[in-house]
Amino acid sequence: MGTFPRRFWSFSLKKRPTIIDVAKEAGVSKSTVSRVIADSGQGVSPQTKERVLEAINELGYVRDRVASSMRTARTHSIMLAIPDITNPFWPAVARGVQDIMDIEGYAVIFANSDWRKSREHSFLEMAQSLRIDGIIINPVAVRDQDLQSLKIPIVLLGIHQGYNFDMVGTNSREGARDALNHLIDLGHRRVGLILGKRQGRNKDSRLPFYLSVLADAGISSDDCFVVTVPFNQNGSREGTNKILTRNQWPTAIFCENDILAIGAMQAVHSAGLSIPEDISIIGMDNIFAASTTMPPLTTIHKPKYEIGVQAAKLLLEHIKEKRSALHQVIVSSNLVKRGSTALFMP
Amino acid sequence: MGTFPRRFWSFSLKKRPTIIDVAKEAGVSKSTVSRVIADSGQGVSPQTKERVLEAINELGYVRDRVASSMRTARTHSIMLAIPDITNPFWPAVARGVQDIMDIEGYAVIFANSDWRKSREHSFLEMAQSLRIDGIIINPVAVRDQDLQSLKIPIVLLGIHQGYNFDMVGTNSREGARDALNHLIDLGHRRVGLILGKRQGRNKDSRLPFYLSVLADAGISSDDCFVVTVPFNQNGSREGTNKILTRNQWPTAIFCENDILAIGAMQAVHSAGLSIPEDISIIGMDNIFAASTTMPPLTTIHKPKYEIGVQAAKLLLEHIKEKRSALHQVIVSSNLVKRGSTALFMP
DNA sequence: TTGTAAGCGTTATCAT
DNA sequence: ATGATAACGCTTACAA
């Protein structure tokens, strides 16, 4: 190495400047430089600050956050862990999270679990390994105690039982009730229920709840047409077809989300029936595509962006203040009436 | 501190174990532990490896990637910089990127520019500060030399002129030509062109190109109805309305992407015209909502997921091998005929 | 095969 | 207000 002329050496291996280089350039110690970039406004005279800033500019110095994290045990990075960014529900949530995190200069690392326990496990380990400052997660299989053991501030996306963490979401029962009541108000007495198949979650209380809402309106379960289908468009289409082959049809169909509703619409259309004249259909979530179907889909709007924003704010508070009280933010959903539902005409 | 009983001390300040703790537990040196977790398969006897692994398990050790990065100058993190994850084109691209990066244990940090130069600038600085290993970016305003000066491996999303980086995208001219030719093949001779307004990009050669394709089919620019609109649904709706108020209409409309096409469809519908009987409409991208409109939208499919995958692979090669040859991957788009286009019936 | 020790670029503590 | 110095947890020559 010593055989290389100095110029070549310094040229070929030129590395990014450190505070030491800046310190030299400005004729101060590196502690002073550090104080300047910390920008806490204390401990540096205006003149030296000026000189340091000049040197920083001169050399094109940019602070090494890795080294900083090493020392401070803060990475100013968080992880957003969702099932699948490709699912139309999540991008808006993600954007809400990012817009808040951006303000404070936090980096947001994305992770998709695909509803698989193993993936979830592996990115949680990654979060730990990266010394992430906090996690916003829509948990799929991980239990409360596993999450607790990470010793990382966490905010849950969605309202879940059995978790001692901050959470933000909508009350999906309430949303479903609103949807069903909308159908009931329109005079429907025979209603189809299209449920998505849940990953082996413990006991599933959705159906009993839906039936109870209908029962409250005097609709017996004999007048309900229930199918449980894979949580996607095709699943719903096939499920709906199954309903339509019976000798009696529902006059309205409630679907647990818009994707399922769109599948149902397609099935109804290809059966030669019209929406909403023959059958009304209602979904949940209000994804983008819900507004562009024909007729446009009546649905329960969930404020996705707002959910992301709230989750991010909660997480930041948690990171900064080490709060212990549990917060639970329930953002309200609301019915958006469009063309896919109408009065029942006998 | 010395006054605290040892147990309390170690309990209250228990921190995550380091390789030193593991080393002690296993009765080896920390370098040995390091070798074990590096898992390069060399330099450690099976027995000691076994003991170390046990200790790791015992203590619940997980490697500190921050410290590791500090030493190796590799963070195993990359940044994905796009305009807006909320735009239906990007989630699939993002997913492609992540699925590849996951395999190698790279963390993916998201950044949204919102087509704003200042945001783009700030997250590029963040990338540098975080010592990101590579960047996949759909550039909005940043120039080649700015990107070069980052000294970070970069892959561009989309085919751009004047950049010396690897890039992957579709040939959008070719896609547009396919779309226009589809319209021409169907017998249309008067066509509307709905263009999205570009951020102050230098000279815009799109329109001349479209016109030349039409001219090749003998369609004069007098028979073209061109509007340039804000790159969103409303913009397109209004632009289309403007076209429809003239005394002569096009019989087909080409839109630069599906969102614009959906806006156009809505305008055409509310003008009381039918698609495709009165007017054919074609879009580009093949976003999810394109398949759920009524009629379903004919469009040019762009393999979004594949774009993400290719970009990620290119970036990884770049990071690992420090290639210098420039690669340019052009994934092919293709026409997907659906219900929104039909033969011109005079 | 294993251990010793020197950094990586910051920040925090303690002097001055 | 400023400077010297010791960590932070890991990797990697080099030595043994």
XYZ file of C-alpha atoms in Angstrom, chain A residues 18-318:
301
model
C -16.696 12.079 9.189
C -17.056 14.570 11.985
C -13.316 14.244 12.425
C -12.720 15.601 8.951
C -15.177 18.367 9.615
C -13.487 19.111 12.919
C -10.107 19.415 11.233
C -11.481 21.623 8.511
C -13.134 23.902 11.012
C -10.280 23.801 13.457
C -12.310 22.504 16.362
C -12.726 19.222 18.174
C -15.097 16.558 17.056
C -17.210 17.025 20.152
C -17.932 20.525 18.990
C -18.955 19.276 15.601
C -21.182 16.728 17.218
C -22.836 19.438 19.259
C -23.466 21.484 16.170
C -25.170 18.691 14.275
C -27.152 17.678 17.341
C -28.575 21.163 17.017
C -29.869 21.269 20.544
C -28.964 24.927 20.524
C -26.692 24.768 23.523
C -23.028 24.735 24.190
C -21.704 26.268 20.999
C -20.890 29.859 20.291
C -22.437 31.354 17.191
C -19.046 31.930 15.599
C -17.812 28.362 15.944
C -21.173 27.042 14.894
C -20.845 29.141 11.789
C -17.386 27.800 11.025
C -18.470 24.221 11.561
C -21.481 24.651 9.324
C -19.214 26.010 6.637
C -16.901 23.044 6.934
C -19.840 20.665 6.750
C -20.962 22.336 3.588
C -17.466 22.429 2.199
C -16.900 18.731 2.651
C -20.419 17.614 1.887
C -20.619 15.916 5.225
C -23.746 13.985 6.060
C -24.226 12.441 9.441
C -23.833 8.703 9.743
C -27.003 7.516 11.372
C -25.650 4.029 11.828
C -22.859 5.243 14.046
C -25.250 7.535 15.774
C -27.636 4.675 16.487
C -24.775 2.627 17.770
C -24.143 5.153 20.449
C -27.650 6.348 21.253
C -29.549 3.100 20.898
C -32.108 4.897 18.748
C -32.381 4.161 15.062
C -35.237 6.492 14.238
C -36.658 3.730 12.128
C -39.918 1.901 12.584
C -41.426 -1.140 10.966
C -44.849 -1.308 9.379
C -45.983 -4.897 9.321
C -49.079 -5.709 7.317
C -50.389 -8.776 5.517
C -49.970 -7.532 1.958
C -49.365 -4.079 0.506
C -51.005 -5.356 -2.658
C -54.326 -5.633 -0.924
C -56.154 -2.376 -1.700
C -56.894 -1.701 1.934
C -53.297 -1.163 3.012
C -51.648 1.434 0.792
C -53.701 4.242 2.288
C -52.916 3.087 5.803
C -49.253 2.919 4.909
C -49.353 6.402 3.510
C -50.858 7.745 6.689
C -48.093 6.148 8.704
C -45.390 7.473 6.425
C -46.641 11.014 6.301
C -46.414 11.284 10.068
C -43.101 9.500 10.325
C -41.627 11.657 7.590
C -42.176 14.739 9.662
C -39.911 13.444 12.376
C -37.375 11.935 10.029
C -38.175 8.341 10.866
C -37.489 5.719 8.240
C -40.302 3.250 7.660
C -39.443 -0.347 6.889
C -42.194 -2.389 5.266
C -42.942 -6.006 5.893
C -45.610 -8.247 4.400
C -46.672 -11.314 6.310
C -48.968 -12.796 3.690
C -50.935 -13.996 6.685
C -48.190 -16.489 7.351
C -46.906 -17.082 10.822
C -43.407 -17.896 9.683
C -42.999 -14.676 7.735
C -44.383 -12.711 10.616
C -41.934 -14.350 12.923
C -38.996 -13.657 10.700
C -39.645 -9.985 10.225
C -40.234 -9.487 13.902
C -36.833 -10.954 14.482
C -35.486 -8.624 11.837
C -37.040 -5.687 13.644
C -35.248 -6.680 16.773
C -32.000 -7.212 14.980
C -32.219 -3.824 13.305
C -32.909 -2.218 16.661
C -36.074 -0.708 15.258
C -37.568 1.941 17.543
C -41.130 0.802 17.153
C -43.532 -1.430 15.262
C -46.948 -0.857 13.792
C -48.447 -4.227 13.100
C -51.595 -5.949 11.985
C -50.907 -9.195 13.804
C -51.778 -12.446 12.130
C -50.592 -15.215 14.399
C -48.235 -13.667 16.902
C -49.486 -13.624 20.458
C -49.362 -10.851 22.995
C -46.532 -12.347 24.974
C -44.328 -12.836 21.932
C -44.831 -9.208 21.099
C -44.156 -8.159 24.677
C -40.928 -10.076 24.722
C -39.566 -7.994 21.887
C -39.300 -5.064 24.276
C -40.118 -2.696 21.440
C -42.906 -0.103 21.469
C -45.780 -1.487 19.439
C -49.070 -0.239 18.096
C -51.616 -2.681 16.760
C -53.596 -2.088 13.621
C -57.125 -3.264 14.168
C -58.995 -3.871 17.403
C -57.862 -7.185 18.847
C -58.804 -9.034 21.985
C -56.148 -10.298 24.306
C -53.402 -7.844 23.501
C -51.978 -5.308 25.899
C -50.880 -2.761 23.369
C -52.070 0.495 21.977
C -54.312 -0.107 19.038
C -56.183 1.763 16.378
C -58.874 0.539 14.077
C -62.518 0.672 13.332
C -65.208 -1.188 15.165
C -65.923 -3.710 12.468
C -68.942 -5.101 14.270
C -70.455 -1.669 14.286
C -69.640 -1.296 10.617
C -71.224 -4.622 9.837
C -74.273 -3.699 11.850
C -74.616 -0.464 9.922
C -74.385 -2.373 6.691
C -76.962 -4.951 7.713
C -79.279 -2.297 9.057
C -79.031 -0.437 5.794
C -80.244 -3.559 4.052
C -82.978 -4.042 6.613
C -84.066 -0.418 6.305
C -84.430 -0.934 2.591
C -86.953 -3.648 3.314
C -84.882 -6.736 2.626
C -85.896 -9.814 4.609
C -83.882 -12.525 2.911
C -80.205 -11.737 3.049
C -77.038 -13.457 1.916
C -73.938 -13.336 4.072
C -70.563 -13.805 2.458
C -67.836 -14.355 4.991
C -64.139 -14.601 4.355
C -62.352 -17.620 5.759
C -60.189 -16.623 8.708
C -56.815 -18.156 9.386
C -57.226 -20.496 12.299
C -58.280 -17.760 14.693
C -59.733 -19.224 17.833
C -63.489 -19.044 17.943
C -65.252 -17.101 15.284
C -68.051 -14.956 16.606
C -68.820 -13.051 13.459
C -71.671 -15.114 12.160
C -73.569 -15.279 15.452
C -73.240 -11.516 15.638
C -74.572 -10.939 12.136
C -77.436 -13.293 12.780
C -78.280 -11.522 15.995
C -78.460 -8.192 14.192
C -80.803 -9.731 11.674
C -82.776 -11.464 14.391
C -83.274 -8.122 16.079
C -85.083 -7.068 12.936
C -87.179 -10.167 13.039
C -85.285 -12.002 10.351
C -84.821 -15.641 11.202
C -81.681 -17.521 10.345
C -83.781 -19.612 7.988
C -83.921 -16.572 5.754
C -80.150 -16.180 5.750
C -77.929 -17.572 3.084
C -74.471 -17.984 4.491
C -71.312 -18.993 2.692
C -67.767 -18.913 3.969
C -65.270 -18.439 1.176
C -61.570 -17.820 0.577
C -60.914 -14.132 1.233
C -60.748 -13.105 -2.427
C -62.771 -12.246 -5.467
C -62.935 -15.718 -6.947
C -63.890 -17.256 -3.683
C -66.750 -14.857 -3.373
C -67.846 -15.360 -6.939
C -68.083 -19.080 -6.458
C -69.747 -18.720 -3.117
C -72.327 -16.416 -4.615
C -72.924 -18.828 -7.447
C -73.623 -21.481 -4.891
C -76.212 -19.262 -3.279
C -77.816 -18.539 -6.633
C -78.286 -22.204 -7.483
C -80.631 -22.749 -4.600
C -84.302 -22.566 -5.297
C -84.749 -19.413 -3.317
C -82.543 -16.337 -3.403
C -81.713 -13.594 -1.026
C -82.759 -10.130 -2.156
C -79.648 -8.585 -0.676
C -76.118 -9.732 0.025
C -73.770 -8.457 2.680
C -70.071 -9.051 2.048
C -67.341 -8.678 4.637
C -65.243 -6.496 2.381
C -65.318 -4.802 -0.986
C -63.259 -7.413 -2.762
C -65.763 -10.060 -1.791
C -68.551 -7.694 -2.814
C -67.027 -7.185 -6.223
C -66.805 -10.943 -6.675
C -70.433 -11.224 -5.682
C -71.430 -8.513 -8.148
C -69.746 -10.390 -10.925
C -71.515 -13.606 -10.040
C -74.861 -11.878 -9.878
C -74.271 -10.199 -13.208
C -73.267 -13.366 -14.951
C -76.352 -15.065 -13.583
C -78.240 -12.511 -15.638
C -79.599 -10.659 -12.649
C -79.341 -6.951 -12.121
C -77.993 -4.960 -9.256
C -79.731 -3.468 -7.387
C -83.066 -4.297 -9.042
C -82.899 -8.023 -8.360
C -80.300 -8.136 -5.653
C -78.728 -5.438 -3.531
C -75.083 -5.786 -2.559
C -73.129 -4.061 0.150
C -69.447 -4.305 1.018
C -67.037 -2.886 3.564
C -63.817 -0.829 3.453
C -64.498 1.526 0.572
C -61.455 0.676 -1.483
C -60.805 2.611 -4.667
C -62.375 0.023 -6.949
C -65.638 0.232 -4.992
C -66.334 3.598 -6.554
C -65.677 2.449 -10.097
C -67.831 -0.638 -10.333
C -71.135 -0.499 -12.122
C -73.267 0.270 -10.316
C -70.879 1.840 -7.831
C -70.735 -0.209 -4.688
C -72.503 0.821 -1.524
C -70.101 0.157 1.299
C -68.924 0.989 4.778
C -66.143 3.510 4.520
C -63.153 2.957 6.740
C -60.828 5.921 7.144
C -57.702 4.078 6.149
C -55.343 7.015 5.901
C -56.525 8.275 9.258
C -55.900 4.878 10.802
C -52.301 5.071 9.641
C -51.909 8.592 10.945
C -53.298 7.724 14.361
C -51.188 4.619 14.665
C -48.064 6.576 13.810
C -48.860 9.299 16.304
C -49.529 6.794 19.024
C -46.282 5.031 18.299
C -44.286 8.237 18.378
C -45.760 9.205 21.725
C -44.922 5.781 22.968
